Amino acid sequence: MTQGLSPRGRAANLARMRSEPFEVLVVGGGIVGAGIARDAAMRGLRAALVDRGDFASGTSGKTSRLVHGGLRYLKNFKIGLVRQAVRERDLLLERSPSLVKPLAFTIPAYEGRGMGRTTLRFGLWVYDFLSRDKVLPRRRWLRPGQVLDREPHLSGRGLGGGGLYHDALTNDARLVLAVVRSAADAGALVANHAEVTELLRDAGRVSGARVRDRVTEDAFDLRSSVVVNATGVWLDRLRAGRASGGTIRSTKGIHIFLPRKKVGNREAVVLNAKRDGRMLFVLPWGALTLVGTTDTDFGGDPDHVVPDAEDVAYLLEAVNDAFPDARVAPADVVSAYAGLRPLIQEGHAVRESDISREHEIFEDDDGLISIAGGKLTTHRAMAQEAVDRVCRRLGRELPCRTAAAPVGPREEGVDELRALGLEESVARILASRHPVEDVRPWIGQPSAEDRILPELPYLWIEVSMAVESEMATTLEDVMVRRLGLFYEAWDQGLAVTAKVAERMGSHLGWDAARQEREVQEYRRLVAEHRSFRG
Ligand SMILES: Cc1cc2nc3c(=O)[nH]c(=O)nc-3n(C[C@H](O)[C@H](O)[C@H](O)COP(=O)(O)OP(=O)(O)OC[C@H]3O[C@@H](n4cnc5c(N)ncnc54)[C@H](O)[C@@H]3O)c2cc1C
């Protein structure tokens, strides 16, 4: 068990952040910040990581959940970006097999819509070519009948064939948590719900940060030789003289979960939206289908981003067009979520979906290093580049060690959990989320193997594990990012919130009033995310 991720571990980490000097402080516990903290700690640097909310509570927990090269970027000739993403995808498939799974995609080619057969065939060839390690099966071209054999519910009108290719699927928030855990295992001190409220400067140079613990409301100064700003769409708030923006152009993307039985997809399908031809994904997620995403400029409050009715209608229209028997309506949406892409500002002339997805690192006059852009998939390479800069600043030559190191639980865990008497579906889920050493102590305890909801393979002990070994600090942390009931349960888990809060309370010392407050906060979150229903 990683002691640093228990409630006691969190308090101890914050106490050490207050008293010890660091070589690097990473602000922001999304995938990029977590990756930087991991890389820095694995090189032997004294590293601290803080996030003002939960880990993955920003963009990194609201993605399409794909670990992919980004086939569509080939259209814009972003060969370098795709090559890097394909290689990072292959590394993740090899080093994180319990978290990152191969997935077959059918991409139908319709007359007069999308890329067209010749371009698509060429694009798929390039995509395969860019994969050096060839860890995934090669592409194939399918005749119309073969497309419909694979995906019988797809529309056959104007179908001229299709491509079959492979990418990978992950649980984005769980991937971030695994990277955070790996950082902590390597010696980084980590804390969620700890906000940097301002940077400290000595003689005009950044020398640390003022940190506020949002659980206790204590504030303290953390001293660090280098500070890395990995706060995604909030990047400009910490950069001197840029509080009103300038670096980031945020675009909003939403996703919806629908019952898979209604949509009818067997595996992953790539669509071109009827309205504007944008590429959309229809992805299998257990009994559900994940559909996304949109891409629209966002000028609102980044702390409150929710799907609106128009976004949802756009995705439903695309699904109904591609799968004519689906006839899905807003009432079929199990859950919906929205995230903001922290894209690098390029001037307003560019269409949202044409803005580059490449990352950039900025070094300001006061010494602050900021990093943004990129993808969930490319986080390791981004982190390597950022930590190379940190090392240069520190005058240290330390090689990067992340490329060969695994992230996430061992795959064999599933056999060990089966041997402990857990049923197959439960063992699989648990093994993909937790190291067996974390699960073992809870097995055999009263109600250990009881499911939280009969239709989902998640057990009550996972609530305890979330608190004791994954730093879950609020009810939302458990419902949204540790268990995912927010996304997958028909009522978004509302019926069990009181019991989950009670169980968390038994670990965290919450009284009845605190439990009730947590439940009300969660209800508010769910209501906000259902406002698209009108
Ligand atoms: C709709 C959508 C779909 C996507 N799909 C994919 C996909 O399928 N595959 C893929 O590879 N990429 C995908 N991406 C891109 C990818 O999600 C992002 O590039 C990546 O998650 C950005 O990570 P980040 O760490 O930079 O930002 P974030 O995850 O937003 O992390 C920044 C963190 O900083 C914290 N923070 C902010 N201010 C402070 C402060 N003052 N003190 C402490 N902490 C602070 C925030 O709480 C937040 O957790 C998608 C993006 C979107 C929006």
PDB file of N, CA and C and ligand atoms in Angstrom, residues 26-34 50-68 73 85 168 170 172 176 191 194-198 210 214 229-235 237-238 251-255 281 283 293-294 303 337-343 357 371-379 382, ligand 1:
ATOM      1  N   VAL A  26       5.485  20.857  -8.613  1.00  0.00           N
ATOM      2  CA  VAL A  26       4.630  20.782  -9.792  1.00  0.00           C
ATOM      3  C   VAL A  26       3.231  21.215  -9.368  1.00  0.00           C
ATOM      4  N   VAL A  27       2.707  22.225 -10.045  1.00  0.00           N
ATOM      5  CA  VAL A  27       1.366  22.726  -9.723  1.00  0.00           C
ATOM      6  C   VAL A  27       0.402  22.165 -10.757  1.00  0.00           C
ATOM      7  N   GLY A  28      -0.563  21.366 -10.313  1.00  0.00           N
ATOM      8  CA  GLY A  28      -1.549  20.769 -11.219  1.00  0.00           C
ATOM      9  C   GLY A  28      -1.377  19.270 -11.306  1.00  0.00           C
ATOM     10  N   GLY A  29      -2.393  18.547 -10.811  1.00  0.00           N
ATOM     11  CA  GLY A  29      -2.340  17.077 -10.814  1.00  0.00           C
ATOM     12  C   GLY A  29      -3.247  16.474 -11.858  1.00  0.00           C
ATOM     13  N   GLY A  30      -3.216  17.062 -13.076  1.00  0.00           N
ATOM     14  CA  GLY A  30      -3.803  16.380 -14.226  1.00  0.00           C
ATOM     15  C   GLY A  30      -2.756  15.401 -14.742  1.00  0.00           C
ATOM     16  N   ILE A  31      -2.974  14.865 -15.942  1.00  0.00           N
ATOM     17  CA  ILE A  31      -2.030  13.866 -16.453  1.00  0.00           C
ATOM     18  C   ILE A  31      -0.639  14.480 -16.655  1.00  0.00           C
ATOM     19  N   VAL A  32      -0.585  15.749 -17.058  1.00  0.00           N
ATOM     20  CA  VAL A  32       0.720  16.355 -17.363  1.00  0.00           C
ATOM     21  C   VAL A  32       1.514  16.582 -16.079  1.00  0.00           C
ATOM     22  N   GLY A  33       0.878  17.196 -15.073  1.00  0.00           N
ATOM     23  CA  GLY A  33       1.569  17.433 -13.806  1.00  0.00           C
ATOM     24  C   GLY A  33       1.962  16.128 -13.135  1.00  0.00           C
ATOM     25  N   ALA A  34       1.056  15.163 -13.156  1.00  0.00           N
ATOM     26  CA  ALA A  34       1.351  13.865 -12.530  1.00  0.00           C
ATOM     27  C   ALA A  34       2.551  13.231 -13.239  1.00  0.00           C
ATOM     28  N   VAL A  50       0.962  19.259  -6.213  1.00  0.00           N
ATOM     29  CA  VAL A  50      -0.312  19.642  -5.582  1.00  0.00           C
ATOM     30  C   VAL A  50      -1.365  19.906  -6.647  1.00  0.00           C
ATOM     31  N   ASP A  51      -2.614  19.611  -6.290  1.00  0.00           N
ATOM     32  CA  ASP A  51      -3.745  19.989  -7.141  1.00  0.00           C
ATOM     33  C   ASP A  51      -4.796  20.647  -6.262  1.00  0.00           C
ATOM     34  N   ARG A  52      -5.390  21.697  -6.792  1.00  0.00           N
ATOM     35  CA  ARG A  52      -6.347  22.429  -5.949  1.00  0.00           C
ATOM     36  C   ARG A  52      -7.672  21.679  -5.808  1.00  0.00           C
ATOM     37  N   GLY A  53      -7.933  20.762  -6.738  1.00  0.00           N
ATOM     38  CA  GLY A  53      -9.102  19.888  -6.591  1.00  0.00           C
ATOM     39  C   GLY A  53      -8.578  18.474  -6.402  1.00  0.00           C
ATOM     40  N   ASP A  54      -9.290  17.519  -6.979  1.00  0.00           N
ATOM     41  CA  ASP A  54      -8.793  16.144  -6.945  1.00  0.00           C
ATOM     42  C   ASP A  54      -7.838  15.948  -8.127  1.00  0.00           C
ATOM     43  N   PHE A  55      -6.984  14.928  -8.036  1.00  0.00           N
ATOM     44  CA  PHE A  55      -6.204  14.548  -9.211  1.00  0.00           C
ATOM     45  C   PHE A  55      -7.211  14.207 -10.322  1.00  0.00           C
ATOM     46  N   ALA A  56      -6.926  14.641 -11.540  1.00  0.00           N
ATOM     47  CA  ALA A  56      -7.787  14.361 -12.701  1.00  0.00           C
ATOM     48  C   ALA A  56      -9.150  15.046 -12.647  1.00  0.00           C
ATOM     49  N   SER A  57      -9.305  16.037 -11.763  1.00  0.00           N
ATOM     50  CA  SER A  57     -10.606  16.716 -11.731  1.00  0.00           C
ATOM     51  C   SER A  57     -10.713  17.772 -12.830  1.00  0.00           C
ATOM     52  N   GLY A  58      -9.617  18.094 -13.493  1.00  0.00           N
ATOM     53  CA  GLY A  58      -9.662  19.025 -14.624  1.00  0.00           C
ATOM     54  C   GLY A  58      -9.915  18.261 -15.917  1.00  0.00           C
ATOM     55  N   THR A  59      -9.277  18.707 -16.985  1.00  0.00           N
ATOM     56  CA  THR A  59      -9.504  18.132 -18.308  1.00  0.00           C
ATOM     57  C   THR A  59      -9.186  16.632 -18.361  1.00  0.00           C
ATOM     58  N   SER A  60      -8.159  16.213 -17.615  1.00  0.00           N
ATOM     59  CA  SER A  60      -7.673  14.832 -17.758  1.00  0.00           C
ATOM     60  C   SER A  60      -8.687  13.777 -17.342  1.00  0.00           C
ATOM     61  N   GLY A  61      -9.721  14.175 -16.616  1.00  0.00           N
ATOM     62  CA  GLY A  61     -10.766  13.209 -16.254  1.00  0.00           C
ATOM     63  C   GLY A  61     -11.992  13.347 -17.137  1.00  0.00           C
ATOM     64  N   LYS A  62     -11.889  14.108 -18.222  1.00  0.00           N
ATOM     65  CA  LYS A  62     -13.092  14.381 -19.032  1.00  0.00           C
ATOM     66  C   LYS A  62     -12.805  14.187 -20.516  1.00  0.00           C
ATOM     67  N   THR A  63     -12.010  13.196 -20.824  1.00  0.00           N
ATOM     68  CA  THR A  63     -11.545  13.004 -22.203  1.00  0.00           C
ATOM     69  C   THR A  63     -12.400  11.957 -22.933  1.00  0.00           C
ATOM     70  N   SER A  64     -11.985  11.619 -24.153  1.00  0.00           N
ATOM     71  CA  SER A  64     -12.637  10.522 -24.898  1.00  0.00           C
ATOM     72  C   SER A  64     -12.104   9.164 -24.445  1.00  0.00           C
ATOM     73  N   ARG A  65     -11.156   9.187 -23.531  1.00  0.00           N
ATOM     74  CA  ARG A  65     -10.572   7.970 -22.945  1.00  0.00           C
ATOM     75  C   ARG A  65      -9.762   7.157 -23.964  1.00  0.00           C
ATOM     76  N   LEU A  66      -9.295   7.839 -24.991  1.00  0.00           N
ATOM     77  CA  LEU A  66      -8.512   7.137 -26.007  1.00  0.00           C
ATOM     78  C   LEU A  66      -7.025   7.353 -25.792  1.00  0.00           C
ATOM     79  N   VAL A  67      -6.270   6.289 -25.959  1.00  0.00           N
ATOM     80  CA  VAL A  67      -4.821   6.407 -26.035  1.00  0.00           C
ATOM     81  C   VAL A  67      -4.540   6.153 -27.513  1.00  0.00           C
ATOM     82  N   HIS A  68      -4.294   7.219 -28.243  1.00  0.00           N
ATOM     83  CA  HIS A  68      -4.304   7.095 -29.705  1.00  0.00           C
ATOM     84  C   HIS A  68      -3.344   8.065 -30.383  1.00  0.00           C
ATOM     85  N   TYR A  73      -5.600  13.938 -37.211  1.00  0.00           N
ATOM     86  CA  TYR A  73      -4.590  14.991 -37.365  1.00  0.00           C
ATOM     87  C   TYR A  73      -3.765  14.802 -38.638  1.00  0.00           C
ATOM     88  N   ALA A  85       2.564  10.525 -30.819  1.00  0.00           N
ATOM     89  CA  ALA A  85       1.420   9.960 -30.083  1.00  0.00           C
ATOM     90  C   ALA A  85       1.307   8.449 -30.307  1.00  0.00           C
ATOM     91  N   ALA A 168      -6.232   2.423 -28.704  1.00  0.00           N
ATOM     92  CA  ALA A 168      -6.408   1.864 -27.358  1.00  0.00           C
ATOM     93  C   ALA A 168      -7.347   2.721 -26.521  1.00  0.00           C
ATOM     94  N   THR A 170      -8.692   3.657 -22.418  1.00  0.00           N
ATOM     95  CA  THR A 170      -8.294   3.632 -21.013  1.00  0.00           C
ATOM     96  C   THR A 170      -9.376   4.278 -20.178  1.00  0.00           C
ATOM     97  N   ASP A 172      -9.511   7.378 -18.134  1.00  0.00           N
ATOM     98  CA  ASP A 172      -8.595   8.515 -18.012  1.00  0.00           C
ATOM     99  C   ASP A 172      -8.251   8.866 -16.563  1.00  0.00           C
ATOM    100  N   VAL A 176      -4.562   8.686 -14.593  1.00  0.00           N
ATOM    101  CA  VAL A 176      -3.906   9.769 -13.849  1.00  0.00           C
ATOM    102  C   VAL A 176      -3.561   9.289 -12.433  1.00  0.00           C
ATOM    103  N   ALA A 191      -0.284  15.865  -2.899  1.00  0.00           N
ATOM    104  CA  ALA A 191      -1.495  16.208  -2.140  1.00  0.00           C
ATOM    105  C   ALA A 191      -2.541  16.776  -3.088  1.00  0.00           C
ATOM    106  N   ALA A 194      -5.195  20.868  -2.557  1.00  0.00           N
ATOM    107  CA  ALA A 194      -4.188  21.795  -2.042  1.00  0.00           C
ATOM    108  C   ALA A 194      -3.873  22.781  -3.161  1.00  0.00           C
ATOM    109  N   GLU A 195      -4.265  24.039  -2.956  1.00  0.00           N
ATOM    110  CA  GLU A 195      -4.221  25.027  -4.037  1.00  0.00           C
ATOM    111  C   GLU A 195      -3.028  25.967  -3.907  1.00  0.00           C
ATOM    112  N   VAL A 196      -2.393  26.231  -5.027  1.00  0.00           N
ATOM    113  CA  VAL A 196      -1.389  27.302  -5.043  1.00  0.00           C
ATOM    114  C   VAL A 196      -2.141  28.610  -5.228  1.00  0.00           C
ATOM    115  N   THR A 197      -2.095  29.469  -4.212  1.00  0.00           N
ATOM    116  CA  THR A 197      -2.848  30.726  -4.307  1.00  0.00           C
ATOM    117  C   THR A 197      -1.984  31.852  -4.868  1.00  0.00           C
ATOM    118  N   GLU A 198      -0.672  31.757  -4.668  1.00  0.00           N
ATOM    119  CA  GLU A 198       0.246  32.715  -5.320  1.00  0.00           C
ATOM    120  C   GLU A 198       1.648  32.124  -5.355  1.00  0.00           C
ATOM    121  N   ARG A 210       2.682  29.777  -2.249  1.00  0.00           N
ATOM    122  CA  ARG A 210       1.806  29.745  -1.078  1.00  0.00           C
ATOM    123  C   ARG A 210       0.752  28.676  -1.380  1.00  0.00           C
ATOM    124  N   ARG A 214      -7.217  22.834   1.193  1.00  0.00           N
ATOM    125  CA  ARG A 214      -8.650  23.143   1.127  1.00  0.00           C
ATOM    126  C   ARG A 214      -9.484  22.252   2.043  1.00  0.00           C
ATOM    127  N   ASN A 229       4.428  24.947 -13.789  1.00  0.00           N
ATOM    128  CA  ASN A 229       3.002  25.267 -13.851  1.00  0.00           C
ATOM    129  C   ASN A 229       2.358  24.336 -14.884  1.00  0.00           C
ATOM    130  N   ALA A 230       1.617  23.339 -14.377  1.00  0.00           N
ATOM    131  CA  ALA A 230       0.947  22.389 -15.292  1.00  0.00           C
ATOM    132  C   ALA A 230      -0.549  22.439 -15.011  1.00  0.00           C
ATOM    133  N   THR A 231      -1.080  23.667 -15.030  1.00  0.00           N
ATOM    134  CA  THR A 231      -2.466  23.844 -14.602  1.00  0.00           C
ATOM    135  C   THR A 231      -3.460  23.877 -15.772  1.00  0.00           C
ATOM    136  N   GLY A 232      -3.067  23.421 -16.922  1.00  0.00           N
ATOM    137  CA  GLY A 232      -4.006  23.265 -18.041  1.00  0.00           C
ATOM    138  C   GLY A 232      -4.670  24.575 -18.418  1.00  0.00           C
ATOM    139  N   VAL A 233      -6.000  24.583 -18.476  1.00  0.00           N
ATOM    140  CA  VAL A 233      -6.694  25.806 -18.923  1.00  0.00           C
ATOM    141  C   VAL A 233      -6.547  26.959 -17.930  1.00  0.00           C
ATOM    142  N   TRP A 234      -6.039  26.673 -16.741  1.00  0.00           N
ATOM    143  CA  TRP A 234      -5.832  27.732 -15.737  1.00  0.00           C
ATOM    144  C   TRP A 234      -4.408  28.304 -15.804  1.00  0.00           C
ATOM    145  N   LEU A 235      -3.643  27.918 -16.817  1.00  0.00           N
ATOM    146  CA  LEU A 235      -2.209  28.221 -16.909  1.00  0.00           C
ATOM    147  C   LEU A 235      -1.868  29.699 -16.680  1.00  0.00           C
ATOM    148  N   ARG A 237      -3.282  31.999 -15.046  1.00  0.00           N
ATOM    149  CA  ARG A 237      -3.527  32.589 -13.722  1.00  0.00           C
ATOM    150  C   ARG A 237      -2.242  32.693 -12.901  1.00  0.00           C
ATOM    151  N   LEU A 238      -1.276  31.795 -13.145  1.00  0.00           N
ATOM    152  CA  LEU A 238      -0.036  31.830 -12.359  1.00  0.00           C
ATOM    153  C   LEU A 238       1.091  32.565 -13.063  1.00  0.00           C
ATOM    154  N   THR A 251     -11.077  25.115 -25.802  1.00  0.00           N
ATOM    155  CA  THR A 251     -12.261  24.686 -26.544  1.00  0.00           C
ATOM    156  C   THR A 251     -12.940  23.580 -25.753  1.00  0.00           C
ATOM    157  N   LYS A 252     -14.272  23.580 -25.838  1.00  0.00           N
ATOM    158  CA  LYS A 252     -15.070  22.665 -25.019  1.00  0.00           C
ATOM    159  C   LYS A 252     -15.430  21.414 -25.812  1.00  0.00           C
ATOM    160  N   GLY A 253     -15.343  20.271 -25.140  1.00  0.00           N
ATOM    161  CA  GLY A 253     -15.752  19.014 -25.774  1.00  0.00           C
ATOM    162  C   GLY A 253     -16.636  18.244 -24.814  1.00  0.00           C
ATOM    163  N   ILE A 254     -17.767  17.771 -25.309  1.00  0.00           N
ATOM    164  CA  ILE A 254     -18.645  17.013 -24.409  1.00  0.00           C
ATOM    165  C   ILE A 254     -18.739  15.550 -24.854  1.00  0.00           C
ATOM    166  N   HIS A 255     -19.156  14.716 -23.920  1.00  0.00           N
ATOM    167  CA  HIS A 255     -19.398  13.292 -24.196  1.00  0.00           C
ATOM    168  C   HIS A 255     -20.709  12.875 -23.555  1.00  0.00           C
ATOM    169  N   PHE A 281     -16.380   9.716 -32.179  1.00  0.00           N
ATOM    170  CA  PHE A 281     -16.143   8.337 -31.754  1.00  0.00           C
ATOM    171  C   PHE A 281     -17.365   7.764 -31.044  1.00  0.00           C
ATOM    172  N   LEU A 283     -17.836   4.538 -28.730  1.00  0.00           N
ATOM    173  CA  LEU A 283     -16.920   3.582 -28.086  1.00  0.00           C
ATOM    174  C   LEU A 283     -17.650   2.642 -27.134  1.00  0.00           C
ATOM    175  N   THR A 293     -16.710  13.598 -29.682  1.00  0.00           N
ATOM    176  CA  THR A 293     -16.890  14.748 -28.840  1.00  0.00           C
ATOM    177  C   THR A 293     -17.187  15.972 -29.694  1.00  0.00           C
ATOM    178  N   THR A 294     -17.536  17.065 -29.042  1.00  0.00           N
ATOM    179  CA  THR A 294     -17.747  18.331 -29.737  1.00  0.00           C
ATOM    180  C   THR A 294     -16.459  19.153 -29.640  1.00  0.00           C
ATOM    181  N   ASP A 303     -14.271  26.815 -14.258  1.00  0.00           N
ATOM    182  CA  ASP A 303     -14.591  26.000 -13.080  1.00  0.00           C
ATOM    183  C   ASP A 303     -15.983  25.383 -13.192  1.00  0.00           C
ATOM    184  N   TYR A 337     -20.800  14.656 -19.790  1.00  0.00           N
ATOM    185  CA  TYR A 337     -19.771  15.475 -19.143  1.00  0.00           C
ATOM    186  C   TYR A 337     -19.087  16.354 -20.177  1.00  0.00           C
ATOM    187  N   ALA A 338     -18.407  17.374 -19.671  1.00  0.00           N
ATOM    188  CA  ALA A 338     -17.753  18.332 -20.568  1.00  0.00           C
ATOM    189  C   ALA A 338     -16.359  18.652 -20.055  1.00  0.00           C
ATOM    190  N   GLY A 339     -15.419  18.822 -20.970  1.00  0.00           N
ATOM    191  CA  GLY A 339     -14.046  19.192 -20.591  1.00  0.00           C
ATOM    192  C   GLY A 339     -13.548  20.304 -21.496  1.00  0.00           C
ATOM    193  N   LEU A 340     -12.474  20.943 -21.067  1.00  0.00           N
ATOM    194  CA  LEU A 340     -11.875  22.026 -21.855  1.00  0.00           C
ATOM    195  C   LEU A 340     -10.496  21.628 -22.315  1.00  0.00           C
ATOM    196  N   ARG A 341     -10.243  21.792 -23.615  1.00  0.00           N
ATOM    197  CA  ARG A 341      -8.894  21.504 -24.135  1.00  0.00           C
ATOM    198  C   ARG A 341      -7.990  22.704 -23.869  1.00  0.00           C
ATOM    199  N   PRO A 342      -6.848  22.496 -23.230  1.00  0.00           N
ATOM    200  CA  PRO A 342      -5.926  23.624 -23.025  1.00  0.00           C
ATOM    201  C   PRO A 342      -5.032  23.792 -24.251  1.00  0.00           C
ATOM    202  N   LEU A 343      -5.585  24.365 -25.302  1.00  0.00           N
ATOM    203  CA  LEU A 343      -4.816  24.466 -26.550  1.00  0.00           C
ATOM    204  C   LEU A 343      -4.024  25.771 -26.569  1.00  0.00           C
ATOM    205  N   ARG A 357      -2.742  20.511 -31.713  1.00  0.00           N
ATOM    206  CA  ARG A 357      -2.782  19.771 -30.449  1.00  0.00           C
ATOM    207  C   ARG A 357      -1.380  19.598 -29.886  1.00  0.00           C
ATOM    208  N   ILE A 371       3.721  24.537 -18.908  1.00  0.00           N
ATOM    209  CA  ILE A 371       3.565  23.590 -20.016  1.00  0.00           C
ATOM    210  C   ILE A 371       2.086  23.345 -20.270  1.00  0.00           C
ATOM    211  N   ALA A 372       1.701  23.323 -21.546  1.00  0.00           N
ATOM    212  CA  ALA A 372       0.294  23.070 -21.889  1.00  0.00           C
ATOM    213  C   ALA A 372       0.197  22.514 -23.299  1.00  0.00           C
ATOM    214  N   GLY A 373      -1.049  22.132 -23.654  1.00  0.00           N
ATOM    215  CA  GLY A 373      -1.302  21.519 -24.961  1.00  0.00           C
ATOM    216  C   GLY A 373      -1.073  20.022 -24.861  1.00  0.00           C
ATOM    217  N   GLY A 374      -0.852  19.386 -25.996  1.00  0.00           N
ATOM    218  CA  GLY A 374      -0.573  17.947 -25.992  1.00  0.00           C
ATOM    219  C   GLY A 374      -1.814  17.121 -25.735  1.00  0.00           C
ATOM    220  N   LYS A 375      -1.600  15.885 -25.326  1.00  0.00           N
ATOM    221  CA  LYS A 375      -2.700  14.925 -25.190  1.00  0.00           C
ATOM    222  C   LYS A 375      -2.459  14.059 -23.962  1.00  0.00           C
ATOM    223  N   LEU A 376      -3.519  13.435 -23.518  1.00  0.00           N
ATOM    224  CA  LEU A 376      -3.399  12.422 -22.474  1.00  0.00           C
ATOM    225  C   LEU A 376      -2.329  11.411 -22.912  1.00  0.00           C
ATOM    226  N   THR A 377      -2.419  11.016 -24.174  1.00  0.00           N
ATOM    227  CA  THR A 377      -1.532   9.991 -24.730  1.00  0.00           C
ATOM    228  C   THR A 377      -0.053  10.375 -24.670  1.00  0.00           C
ATOM    229  N   THR A 378       0.233  11.671 -24.884  1.00  0.00           N
ATOM    230  CA  THR A 378       1.640  12.078 -25.020  1.00  0.00           C
ATOM    231  C   THR A 378       2.230  12.609 -23.706  1.00  0.00           C
ATOM    232  N   HIS A 379       1.521  12.389 -22.597  1.00  0.00           N
ATOM    233  CA  HIS A 379       1.945  13.045 -21.344  1.00  0.00           C
ATOM    234  C   HIS A 379       3.362  12.659 -20.931  1.00  0.00           C
ATOM    235  N   MET A 382       5.861  14.632 -22.890  1.00  0.00           N
ATOM    236  CA  MET A 382       5.795  16.031 -22.449  1.00  0.00           C
ATOM    237  C   MET A 382       6.544  16.191 -21.125  1.00  0.00           C
TER     238      MET A 382
HETATM  239  C1  LIG B   1     -13.242  16.640 -24.691  1.00  0.00           C
HETATM  240  C2  LIG B   1     -11.809  16.204 -24.680  1.00  0.00           C
HETATM  241  C3  LIG B   1     -11.471  14.936 -25.126  1.00  0.00           C
HETATM  242  C4  LIG B   1     -10.127  14.536 -25.107  1.00  0.00           C
HETATM  243  N1  LIG B   1      -9.848  13.265 -25.476  1.00  0.00           N
HETATM  244  C5  LIG B   1      -8.572  12.832 -25.451  1.00  0.00           C
HETATM  245  C6  LIG B   1      -8.296  11.486 -25.735  1.00  0.00           C
HETATM  246  O1  LIG B   1      -9.187  10.668 -25.959  1.00  0.00           O
HETATM  247  N2  LIG B   1      -6.992  11.099 -25.729  1.00  0.00           N
HETATM  248  C7  LIG B   1      -5.975  11.964 -25.468  1.00  0.00           C
HETATM  249  O2  LIG B   1      -4.828  11.545 -25.524  1.00  0.00           O
HETATM  250  N3  LIG B   1      -6.222  13.259 -25.141  1.00  0.00           N
HETATM  251  C8  LIG B   1      -7.499  13.702 -25.110  1.00  0.00           C
HETATM  252  N4  LIG B   1      -7.781  14.994 -24.767  1.00  0.00           N
HETATM  253  C9  LIG B   1      -6.678  15.911 -24.433  1.00  0.00           C
HETATM  254  C10 LIG B   1      -6.246  15.722 -22.975  1.00  0.00           C
HETATM  255  O3  LIG B   1      -7.344  15.450 -22.167  1.00  0.00           O
HETATM  256  C11 LIG B   1      -5.549  16.945 -22.422  1.00  0.00           C
HETATM  257  O4  LIG B   1      -4.541  17.352 -23.280  1.00  0.00           O
HETATM  258  C12 LIG B   1      -4.925  16.667 -21.049  1.00  0.00           C
HETATM  259  O5  LIG B   1      -5.840  16.006 -20.215  1.00  0.00           O
HETATM  260  C13 LIG B   1      -4.482  17.971 -20.389  1.00  0.00           C
HETATM  261  O6  LIG B   1      -3.931  17.633 -19.145  1.00  0.00           O
HETATM  262  P1  LIG B   1      -3.359  18.732 -18.176  1.00  0.00           P
HETATM  263  O7  LIG B   1      -2.709  18.015 -17.066  1.00  0.00           O
HETATM  264  O8  LIG B   1      -2.556  19.714 -18.950  1.00  0.00           O
HETATM  265  O9  LIG B   1      -4.637  19.558 -17.674  1.00  0.00           O
HETATM  266  P2  LIG B   1      -5.683  19.210 -16.512  1.00  0.00           P
HETATM  267  O10 LIG B   1      -6.065  17.805 -16.520  1.00  0.00           O
HETATM  268  O11 LIG B   1      -6.787  20.213 -16.617  1.00  0.00           O
HETATM  269  O12 LIG B   1      -4.866  19.464 -15.186  1.00  0.00           O
HETATM  270  C14 LIG B   1      -4.629  20.743 -14.648  1.00  0.00           C
HETATM  271  C15 LIG B   1      -4.842  20.642 -13.151  1.00  0.00           C
HETATM  272  O13 LIG B   1      -4.363  21.819 -12.526  1.00  0.00           O
HETATM  273  C16 LIG B   1      -5.130  22.039 -11.374  1.00  0.00           C
HETATM  274  N5  LIG B   1      -4.943  23.429 -10.951  1.00  0.00           N
HETATM  275  C17 LIG B   1      -5.362  24.543 -11.586  1.00  0.00           C
HETATM  276  N6  LIG B   1      -4.987  25.641 -10.901  1.00  0.00           N
HETATM  277  C18 LIG B   1      -4.326  25.203  -9.802  1.00  0.00           C
HETATM  278  C19 LIG B   1      -3.713  25.864  -8.701  1.00  0.00           C
HETATM  279  N7  LIG B   1      -3.692  27.192  -8.612  1.00  0.00           N
HETATM  280  N8  LIG B   1      -3.153  25.117  -7.730  1.00  0.00           N
HETATM  281  C20 LIG B   1      -3.145  23.753  -7.806  1.00  0.00           C
HETATM  282  N9  LIG B   1      -3.719  23.087  -8.847  1.00  0.00           N
HETATM  283  C21 LIG B   1      -4.298  23.806  -9.831  1.00  0.00           C
HETATM  284  C22 LIG B   1      -6.537  21.692 -11.815  1.00  0.00           C
HETATM  285  O14 LIG B   1      -7.368  21.389 -10.705  1.00  0.00           O
HETATM  286  C23 LIG B   1      -6.302  20.506 -12.747  1.00  0.00           C
HETATM  287  O15 LIG B   1      -6.505  19.267 -12.108  1.00  0.00           O
HETATM  288  C24 LIG B   1      -9.121  15.424 -24.697  1.00  0.00           C
HETATM  289  C25 LIG B   1      -9.465  16.700 -24.242  1.00  0.00           C
HETATM  290  C26 LIG B   1     -10.804  17.066 -24.201  1.00  0.00           C
HETATM  291  C27 LIG B   1     -11.190  18.403 -23.650  1.00  0.00           C
END
